[in-house]
Coordinates of C-alpha atoms in Angstrom, one line a residue:
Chain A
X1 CA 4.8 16.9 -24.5
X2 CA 2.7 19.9 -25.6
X3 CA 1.4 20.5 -28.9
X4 CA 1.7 23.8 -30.7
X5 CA -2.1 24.9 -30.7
X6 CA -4.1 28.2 -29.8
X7 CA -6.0 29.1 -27.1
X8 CA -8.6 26.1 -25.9
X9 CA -7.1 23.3 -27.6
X10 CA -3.9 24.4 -26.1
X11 CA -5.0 24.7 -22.6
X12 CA -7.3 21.0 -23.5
X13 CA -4.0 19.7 -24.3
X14 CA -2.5 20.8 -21.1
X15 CA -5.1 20.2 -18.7
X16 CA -5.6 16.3 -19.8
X17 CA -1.9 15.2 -19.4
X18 CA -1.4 17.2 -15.9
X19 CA -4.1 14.2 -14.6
X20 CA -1.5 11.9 -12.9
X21 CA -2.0 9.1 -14.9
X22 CA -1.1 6.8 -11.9
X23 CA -4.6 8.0 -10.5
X24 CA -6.4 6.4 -13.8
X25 CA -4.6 3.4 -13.9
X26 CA -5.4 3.0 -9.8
X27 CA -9.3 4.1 -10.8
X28 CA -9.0 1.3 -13.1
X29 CA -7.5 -1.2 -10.7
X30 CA -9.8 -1.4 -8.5
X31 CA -12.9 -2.4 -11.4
X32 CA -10.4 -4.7 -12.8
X33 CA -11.9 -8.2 -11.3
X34 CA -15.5 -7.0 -11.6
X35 CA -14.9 -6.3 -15.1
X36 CA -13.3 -9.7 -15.6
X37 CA -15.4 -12.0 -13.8
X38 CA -18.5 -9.7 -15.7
X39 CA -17.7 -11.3 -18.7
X40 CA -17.0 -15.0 -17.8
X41 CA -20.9 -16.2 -17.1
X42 CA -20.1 -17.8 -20.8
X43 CA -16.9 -19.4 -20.7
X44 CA -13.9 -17.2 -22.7
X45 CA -10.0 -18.2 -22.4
X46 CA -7.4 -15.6 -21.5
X47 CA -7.4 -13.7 -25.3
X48 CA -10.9 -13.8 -26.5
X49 CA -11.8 -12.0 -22.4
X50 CA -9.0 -9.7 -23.6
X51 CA -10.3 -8.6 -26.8
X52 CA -14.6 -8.7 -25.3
X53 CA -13.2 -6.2 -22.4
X54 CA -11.1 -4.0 -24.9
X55 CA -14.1 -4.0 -27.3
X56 CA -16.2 -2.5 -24.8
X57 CA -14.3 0.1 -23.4
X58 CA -12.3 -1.7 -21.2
X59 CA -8.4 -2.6 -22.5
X60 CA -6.2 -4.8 -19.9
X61 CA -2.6 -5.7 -20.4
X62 CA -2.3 -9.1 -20.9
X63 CA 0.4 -9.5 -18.3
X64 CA -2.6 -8.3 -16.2
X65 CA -5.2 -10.2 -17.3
X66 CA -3.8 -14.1 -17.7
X67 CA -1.9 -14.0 -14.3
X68 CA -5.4 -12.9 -13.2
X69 CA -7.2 -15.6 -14.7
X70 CA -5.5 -18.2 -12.5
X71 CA -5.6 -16.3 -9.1
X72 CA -9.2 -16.1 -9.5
X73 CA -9.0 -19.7 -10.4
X74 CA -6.8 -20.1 -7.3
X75 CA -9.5 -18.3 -5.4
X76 CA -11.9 -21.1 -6.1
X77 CA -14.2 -18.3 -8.2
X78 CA -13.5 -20.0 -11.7
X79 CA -13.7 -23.1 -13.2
X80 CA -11.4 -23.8 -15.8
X81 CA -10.7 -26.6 -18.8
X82 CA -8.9 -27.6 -21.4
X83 CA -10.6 -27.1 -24.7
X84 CA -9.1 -28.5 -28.4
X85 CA -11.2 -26.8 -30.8
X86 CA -10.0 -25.5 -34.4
X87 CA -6.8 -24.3 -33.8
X88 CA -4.2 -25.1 -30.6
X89 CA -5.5 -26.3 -27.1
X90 CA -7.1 -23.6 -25.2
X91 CA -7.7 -23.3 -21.6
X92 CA -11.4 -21.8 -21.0
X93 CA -12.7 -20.3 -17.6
X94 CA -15.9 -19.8 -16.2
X95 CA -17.5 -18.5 -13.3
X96 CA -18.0 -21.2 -10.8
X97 CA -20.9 -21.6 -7.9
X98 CA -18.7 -19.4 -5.5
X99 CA -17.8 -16.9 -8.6
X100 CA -21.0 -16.0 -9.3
X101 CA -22.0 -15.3 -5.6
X102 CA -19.0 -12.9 -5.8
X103 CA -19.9 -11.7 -8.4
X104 CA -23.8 -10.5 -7.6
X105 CA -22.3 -8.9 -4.3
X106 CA -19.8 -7.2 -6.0
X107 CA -21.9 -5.8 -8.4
X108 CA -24.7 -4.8 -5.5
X109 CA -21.7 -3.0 -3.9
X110 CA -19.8 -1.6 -7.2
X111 CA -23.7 0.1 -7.9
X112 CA -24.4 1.4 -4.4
X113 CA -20.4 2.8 -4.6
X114 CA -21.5 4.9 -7.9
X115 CA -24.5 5.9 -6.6
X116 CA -22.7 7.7 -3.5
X117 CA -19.8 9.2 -5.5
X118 CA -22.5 10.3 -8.2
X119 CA -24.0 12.3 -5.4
X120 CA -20.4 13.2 -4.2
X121 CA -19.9 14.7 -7.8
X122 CA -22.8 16.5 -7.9
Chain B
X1 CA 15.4 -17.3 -35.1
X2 CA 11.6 -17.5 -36.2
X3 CA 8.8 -15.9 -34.3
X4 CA 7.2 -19.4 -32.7
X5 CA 11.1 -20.3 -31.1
X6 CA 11.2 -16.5 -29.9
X7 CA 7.6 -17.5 -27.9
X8 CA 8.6 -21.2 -26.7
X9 CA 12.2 -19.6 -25.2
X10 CA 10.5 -17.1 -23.3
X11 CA 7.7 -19.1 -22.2
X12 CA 10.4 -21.7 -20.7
X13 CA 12.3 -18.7 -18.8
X14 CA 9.0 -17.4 -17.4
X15 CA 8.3 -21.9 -16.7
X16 CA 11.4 -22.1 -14.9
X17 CA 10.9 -19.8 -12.2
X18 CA 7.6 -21.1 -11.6
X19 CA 6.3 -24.0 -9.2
X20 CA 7.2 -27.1 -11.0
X21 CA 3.0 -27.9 -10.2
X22 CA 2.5 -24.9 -12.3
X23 CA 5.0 -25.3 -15.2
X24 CA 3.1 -27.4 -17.5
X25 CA -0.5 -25.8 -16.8
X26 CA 0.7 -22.0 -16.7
X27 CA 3.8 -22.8 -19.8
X28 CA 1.4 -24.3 -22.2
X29 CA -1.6 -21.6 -21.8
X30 CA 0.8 -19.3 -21.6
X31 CA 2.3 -20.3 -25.3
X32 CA -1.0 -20.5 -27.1
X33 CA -2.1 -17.3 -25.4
X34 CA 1.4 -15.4 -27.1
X35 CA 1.1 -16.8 -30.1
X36 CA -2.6 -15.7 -30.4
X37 CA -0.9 -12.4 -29.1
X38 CA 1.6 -12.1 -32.1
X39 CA -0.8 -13.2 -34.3
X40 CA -2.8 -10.7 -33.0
X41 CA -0.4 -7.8 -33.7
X42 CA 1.3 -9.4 -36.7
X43 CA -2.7 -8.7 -38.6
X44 CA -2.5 -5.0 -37.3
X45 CA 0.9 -4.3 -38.6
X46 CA 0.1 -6.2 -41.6
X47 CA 3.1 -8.6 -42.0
X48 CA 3.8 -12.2 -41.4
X49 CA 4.7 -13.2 -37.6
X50 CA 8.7 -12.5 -37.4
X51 CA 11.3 -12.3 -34.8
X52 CA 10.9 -8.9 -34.1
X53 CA 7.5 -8.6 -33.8
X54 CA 7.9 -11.4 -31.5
X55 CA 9.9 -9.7 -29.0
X56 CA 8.1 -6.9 -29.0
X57 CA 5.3 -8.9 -27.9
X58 CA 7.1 -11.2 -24.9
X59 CA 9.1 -8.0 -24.0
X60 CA 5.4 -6.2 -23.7
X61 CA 3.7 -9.2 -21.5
X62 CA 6.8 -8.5 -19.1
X63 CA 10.0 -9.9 -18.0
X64 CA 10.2 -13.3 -17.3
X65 CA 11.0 -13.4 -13.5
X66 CA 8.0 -11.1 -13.3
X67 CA 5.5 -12.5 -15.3
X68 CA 6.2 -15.4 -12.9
X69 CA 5.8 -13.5 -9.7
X70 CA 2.3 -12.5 -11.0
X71 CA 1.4 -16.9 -11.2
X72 CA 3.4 -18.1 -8.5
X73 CA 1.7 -17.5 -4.8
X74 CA 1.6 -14.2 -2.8
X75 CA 5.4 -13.5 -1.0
X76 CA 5.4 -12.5 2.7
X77 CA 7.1 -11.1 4.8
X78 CA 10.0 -11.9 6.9
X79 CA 9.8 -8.8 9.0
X80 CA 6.3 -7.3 9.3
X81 CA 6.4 -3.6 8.2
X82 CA 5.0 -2.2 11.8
X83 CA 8.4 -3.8 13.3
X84 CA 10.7 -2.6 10.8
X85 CA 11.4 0.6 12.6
X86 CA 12.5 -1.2 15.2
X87 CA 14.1 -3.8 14.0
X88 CA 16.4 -0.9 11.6
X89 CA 16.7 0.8 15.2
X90 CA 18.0 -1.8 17.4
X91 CA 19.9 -3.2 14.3
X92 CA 21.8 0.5 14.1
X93 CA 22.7 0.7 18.2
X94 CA 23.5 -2.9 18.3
X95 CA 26.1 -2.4 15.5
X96 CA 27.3 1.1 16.7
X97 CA 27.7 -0.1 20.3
X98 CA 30.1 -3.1 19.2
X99 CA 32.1 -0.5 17.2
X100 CA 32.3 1.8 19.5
X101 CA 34.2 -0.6 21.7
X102 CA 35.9 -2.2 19.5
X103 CA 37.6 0.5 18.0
X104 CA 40.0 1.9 20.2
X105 CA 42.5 -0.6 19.9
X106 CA 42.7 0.1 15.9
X107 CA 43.5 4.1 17.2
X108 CA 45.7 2.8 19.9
X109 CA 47.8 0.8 17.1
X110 CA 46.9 -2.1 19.4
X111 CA 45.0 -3.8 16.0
X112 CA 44.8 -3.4 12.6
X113 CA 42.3 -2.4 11.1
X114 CA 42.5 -5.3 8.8
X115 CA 42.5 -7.2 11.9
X116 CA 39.6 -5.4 13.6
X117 CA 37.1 -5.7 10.1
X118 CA 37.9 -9.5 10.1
X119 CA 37.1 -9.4 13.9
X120 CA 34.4 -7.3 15.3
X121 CA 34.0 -5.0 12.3
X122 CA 32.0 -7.7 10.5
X123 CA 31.2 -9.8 13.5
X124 CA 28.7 -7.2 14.4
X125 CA 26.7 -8.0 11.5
X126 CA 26.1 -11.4 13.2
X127 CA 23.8 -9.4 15.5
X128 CA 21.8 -8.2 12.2
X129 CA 21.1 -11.8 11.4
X130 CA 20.4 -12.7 14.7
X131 CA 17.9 -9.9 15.1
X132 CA 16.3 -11.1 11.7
X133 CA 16.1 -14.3 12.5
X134 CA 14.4 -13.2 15.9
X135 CA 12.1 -10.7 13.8
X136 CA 10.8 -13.7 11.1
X137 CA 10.2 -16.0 13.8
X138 CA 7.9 -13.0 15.6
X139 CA 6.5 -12.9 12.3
X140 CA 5.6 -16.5 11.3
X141 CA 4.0 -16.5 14.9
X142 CA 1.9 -13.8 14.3
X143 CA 0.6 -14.9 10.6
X144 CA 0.5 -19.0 12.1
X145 CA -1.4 -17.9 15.4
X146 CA -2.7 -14.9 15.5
X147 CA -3.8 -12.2 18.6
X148 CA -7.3 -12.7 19.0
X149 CA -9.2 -10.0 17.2
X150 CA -11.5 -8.7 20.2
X151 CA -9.6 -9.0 23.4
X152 CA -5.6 -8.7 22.1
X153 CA -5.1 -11.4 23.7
X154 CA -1.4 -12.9 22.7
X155 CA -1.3 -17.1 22.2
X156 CA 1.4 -18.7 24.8
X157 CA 3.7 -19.0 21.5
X158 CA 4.1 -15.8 21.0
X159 CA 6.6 -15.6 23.9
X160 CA 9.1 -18.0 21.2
X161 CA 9.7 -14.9 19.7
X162 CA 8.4 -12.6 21.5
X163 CA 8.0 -9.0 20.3
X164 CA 5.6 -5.9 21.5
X165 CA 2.2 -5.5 20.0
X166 CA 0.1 -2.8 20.3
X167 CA -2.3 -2.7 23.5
X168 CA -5.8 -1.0 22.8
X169 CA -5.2 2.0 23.3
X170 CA -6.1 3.7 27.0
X171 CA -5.7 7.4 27.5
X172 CA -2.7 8.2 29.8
X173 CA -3.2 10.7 32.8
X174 CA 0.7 12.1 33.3
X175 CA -0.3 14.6 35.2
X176 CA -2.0 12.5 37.7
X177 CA 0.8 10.0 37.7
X178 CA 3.2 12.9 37.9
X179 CA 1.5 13.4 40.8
X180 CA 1.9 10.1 42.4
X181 CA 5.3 9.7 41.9
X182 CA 6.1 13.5 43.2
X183 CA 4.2 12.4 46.0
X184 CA 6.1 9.0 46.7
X185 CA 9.0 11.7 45.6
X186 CA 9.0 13.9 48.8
X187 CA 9.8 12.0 51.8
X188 CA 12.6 10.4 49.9
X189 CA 14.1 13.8 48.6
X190 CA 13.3 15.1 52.2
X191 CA 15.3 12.5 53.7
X192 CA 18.2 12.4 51.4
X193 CA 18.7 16.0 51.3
X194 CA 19.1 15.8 55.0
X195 CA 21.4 12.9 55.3
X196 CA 23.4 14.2 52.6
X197 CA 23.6 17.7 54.1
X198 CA 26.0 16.1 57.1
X199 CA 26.3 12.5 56.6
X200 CA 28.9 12.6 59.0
X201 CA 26.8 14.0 61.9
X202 CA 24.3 11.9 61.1
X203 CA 25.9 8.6 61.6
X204 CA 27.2 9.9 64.4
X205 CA 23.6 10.4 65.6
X206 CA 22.1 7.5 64.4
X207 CA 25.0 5.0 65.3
X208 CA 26.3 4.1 68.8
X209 CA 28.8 6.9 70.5
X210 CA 32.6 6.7 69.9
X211 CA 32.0 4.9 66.1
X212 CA 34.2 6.3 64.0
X213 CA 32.4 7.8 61.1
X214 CA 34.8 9.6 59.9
X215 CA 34.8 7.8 56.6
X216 CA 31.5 9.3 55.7
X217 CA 33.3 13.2 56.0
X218 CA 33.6 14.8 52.5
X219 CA 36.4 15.7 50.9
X220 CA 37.3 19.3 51.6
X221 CA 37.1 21.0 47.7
X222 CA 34.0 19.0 47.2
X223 CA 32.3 20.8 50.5
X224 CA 33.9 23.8 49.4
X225 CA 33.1 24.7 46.1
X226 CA 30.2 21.8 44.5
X227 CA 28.1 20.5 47.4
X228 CA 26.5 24.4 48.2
X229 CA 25.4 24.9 44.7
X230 CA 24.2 21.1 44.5
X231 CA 22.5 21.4 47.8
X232 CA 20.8 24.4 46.3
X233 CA 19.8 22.3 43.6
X234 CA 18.4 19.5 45.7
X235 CA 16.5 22.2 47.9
X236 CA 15.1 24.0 44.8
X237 CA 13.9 20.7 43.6
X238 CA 12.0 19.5 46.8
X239 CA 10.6 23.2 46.4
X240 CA 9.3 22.6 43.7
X241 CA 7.9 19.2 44.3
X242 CA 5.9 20.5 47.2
X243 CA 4.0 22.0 44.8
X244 CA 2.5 19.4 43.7
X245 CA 0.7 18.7 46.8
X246 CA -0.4 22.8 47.0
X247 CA -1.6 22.5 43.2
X248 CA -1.3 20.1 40.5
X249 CA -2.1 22.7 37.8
X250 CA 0.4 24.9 39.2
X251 CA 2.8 22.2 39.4
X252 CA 2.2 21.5 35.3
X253 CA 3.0 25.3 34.8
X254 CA 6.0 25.1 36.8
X255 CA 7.0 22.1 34.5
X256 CA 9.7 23.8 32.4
X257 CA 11.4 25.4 35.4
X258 CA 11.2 21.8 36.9
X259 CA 13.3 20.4 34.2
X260 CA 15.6 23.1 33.9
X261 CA 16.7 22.5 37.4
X262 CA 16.3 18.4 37.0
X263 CA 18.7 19.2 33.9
X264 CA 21.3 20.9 35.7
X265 CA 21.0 18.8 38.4
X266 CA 22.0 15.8 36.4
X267 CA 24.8 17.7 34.4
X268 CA 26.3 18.7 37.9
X269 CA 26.1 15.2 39.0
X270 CA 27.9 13.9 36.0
X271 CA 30.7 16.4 36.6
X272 CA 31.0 15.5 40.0
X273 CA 31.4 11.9 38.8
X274 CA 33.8 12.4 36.4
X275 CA 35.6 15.3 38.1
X276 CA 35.4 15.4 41.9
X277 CA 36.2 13.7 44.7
X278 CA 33.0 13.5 46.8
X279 CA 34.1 11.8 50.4
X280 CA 37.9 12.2 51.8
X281 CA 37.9 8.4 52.4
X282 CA 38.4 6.1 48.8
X283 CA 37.0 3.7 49.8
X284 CA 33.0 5.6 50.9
X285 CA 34.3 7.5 47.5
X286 CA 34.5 4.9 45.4
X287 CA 31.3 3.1 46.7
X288 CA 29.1 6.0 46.5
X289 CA 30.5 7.1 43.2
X290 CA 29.2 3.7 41.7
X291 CA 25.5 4.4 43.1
X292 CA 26.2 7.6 41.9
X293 CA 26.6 6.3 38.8
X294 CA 23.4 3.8 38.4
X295 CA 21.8 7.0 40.0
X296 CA 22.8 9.4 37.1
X297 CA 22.0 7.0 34.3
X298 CA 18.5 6.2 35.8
X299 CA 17.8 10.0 35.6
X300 CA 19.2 10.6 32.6
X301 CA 17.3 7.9 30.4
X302 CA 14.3 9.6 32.5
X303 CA 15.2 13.0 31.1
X304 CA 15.8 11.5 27.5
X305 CA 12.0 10.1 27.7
X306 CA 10.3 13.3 29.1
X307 CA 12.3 15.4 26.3
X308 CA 11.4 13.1 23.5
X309 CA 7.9 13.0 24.7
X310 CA 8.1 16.5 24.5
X311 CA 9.8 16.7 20.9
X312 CA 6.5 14.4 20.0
X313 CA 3.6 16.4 20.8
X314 CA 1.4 18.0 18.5
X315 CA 2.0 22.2 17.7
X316 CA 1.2 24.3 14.7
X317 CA 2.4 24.1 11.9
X318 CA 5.1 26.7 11.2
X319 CA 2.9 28.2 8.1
X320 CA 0.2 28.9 10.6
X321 CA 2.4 29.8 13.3
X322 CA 3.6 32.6 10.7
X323 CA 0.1 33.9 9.9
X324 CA -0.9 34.4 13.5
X325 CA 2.1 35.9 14.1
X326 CA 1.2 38.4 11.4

């Protein structure tokens, strides 16, 4: 859909929504369980992750995000428990001995990864 | 229907397809995580939680059987992708062939076709399932015991259901076996093409005087009008494998030449199969006609393989085919 602007606005317009946006969401994908197991060194459950990630730049679906929760979990990389607190029972997940092995490699190979495509932009 | 029964009836869709180890743990989360949801959008739209807003919000997590795909373990599967062309393949020529045969009657107003669908029409896809059963077998295998990563080497239960792997791959040298099989080619050719030239005389030769070999004369159109142009052929051809022993290289040139002759040859032959009668006697006829026969196939499926090898190979592409040519 295009809007009905002049010149560079116009073409700004244009040149934004001809990105596939298939290619972002695949971008995206592939951060998804850094970003997730990034924030669970303090124990979250499935919404308050949701709304830390979205809150720093980083929205997941939720249909992504709890089904996530428990592979991980499956994955022996997260501890989990149930929590009764004010309000209804929550289930709260946390990184785990082998989750936050996982997670200092990945992040040693997520920075050396930017560092090469930073000088493959340049 | 209020917003909280809108949640618990989709989270006990999405509970029932799951593991029943999974439906209490995955349900109950899964309920207090939608609620926060639509409590969550009910603040942003600024009204009370309500039916509606409700199914937006389970219609936005995703459909039930779904959502539940995304808990429940990984699938597999039953054929593994590398066989699928072959299994889609054989499947096709299985099915085709049984047809094939089958058919006739129905055109002959031997069957019905009524009676040939409730027959072999569907029984052919009995083959399909016996293939996929076959296929998921050679594919539980592989996942339960699997080649060893270094050497290839296949466990003793992969010949259950056995199926071909991939061998690391070796560079092939056709040329040289070309070569080798011209080679072991030539005295056979040699010797055939003289037998063949008079087998009558020959036996007379060869066998003790006064045998009859009369049996082994051709018949008279055959010798007439097919066996100088196929002896040309067979001459031609030993012709040209000699060359292999002057010069490999000119030998490869010679290649498409080769195969036009090796072509004709075998399209002559089938003729002759179908059309002639090759020896006077019926009996020497019908013999030789079935060696014939194996003989013909043998170099037909050979002829298939060289020209599909040939369709295979790498050339330009036809955009840069264009520019040179310009």
């Amino acid at each position: 859909m295009y809007h009905v602007v002049h010149g560079d606005v116009y073409d700004m317009v244009k040149a934004r929504e001809a990105t596939p946006p298939k290619l972002d969401t695949e971008l995206r994908r592939g951060a998804l369980v850094l970003a997730v197991l990034s924030q669970l060194r303090t124990a979250q459950y499935g919404y308050s992750l949701r709304q830390a990630l979205a809150r720093q730049g980083m929205p997941i679906e939720e249909g992504t995000l709890y089904p996530l929760l428990r592979r991980l979990e499956d994955q022996g990389l997260l501890a989990s428990e149930w929590r009764i607190e004010d309000g209804p029972p929550r289930r709260y997940y946390k990184l785990n001995a082998a989750g936050t092995r996982a997670l200092a490699d990945l992040t040693a190979n997520w920075r050396a990864l930017v560092s090469t495509l930073n000088g493959l932009l340049d | 229907m209020d917003a909280q029964t809108v949640i618990d009836n989709y989270v006990n869709d999405v509970a029932a397809l799951l593991a029943r180890s999974q439906r209490n743990e995955v349900g109950f989360e899964l309920r207090t995580l939608l609620t926060e949801e639509l409590k969550a959008a009910a603040d942003k739209v600024g009204r009370p939680p309500d039916e509606q807003l409700a199914i937006e919000v389970v219609q936005h997590f995703g459909q039930p059987d779904v959502v539940a795909a995304h808990y429940g373990p990984r699938g597999f599967a039953l054929i593994e992708p590398e066989h699928a062309p072959t299994f889609v393949t054989l499947a096709t020529i299985i099915v085709a062939a049984q047809w094939l045969i089958t058919l006739p009657p129905v055109f002959r107003s031997t069957l019905t076709f009524w009676q040939w669908e409730q027959g072999p029409g569907l029984g052919a896809m009995s083959w399909v399932g016996l293939l996929l059963v076959w296929f998921a077998g050679a594919s539980w295998v592989r996942r339960r015991f699997p080649v060893n990563a270094q050497t290839l080497a296949r466990p003793p239960i992969h010949w259950l259901f056995w199926l071909p792997i991939p061998r690391a791959w070796r560079p092939v040298d056709h040329l040289a076996n070309a070569r080798r099989l011209a080679v072991g080619l030539i005295p056979l050719s040699t010797v055939a093409l003289l037998f063949f030239s008079a087998p009558s005389w020959w036996l007379g030769l060869l066998l003790p005087t006064g045998t009859n070999t009369s049996w082994a004369a051709y018949d008279g159109s055959f010798h007439r009008w097919i066996f100088p142009p196929l002896l040309a052929l067979m001459i031609l051809r030993l012709l040209l494998l000699l060359t292999v022993v002057i010069n490999v290289r000119l030998w490869a040139r010679l290649e498409a030449i080769r195969v036009a002759l090796w072509s004709c040859f075998v399209v002559l032959l089938i003729w002759v199969l179908f059309g002639w009668q090759i020896f006077a006697n019926g009996i020497t006829n019908a013999l030789f006609k079935t060696w014939l026969a194996v003989f013909v196939f043998v170099n037909a499926i050979q002829l298939i393989v060289w020209m599909r090898r040939e369709s295979l190979k790498v050339r330009a592409p036809a955009a840069l085919r264009a520019t040179r040519s310009n």
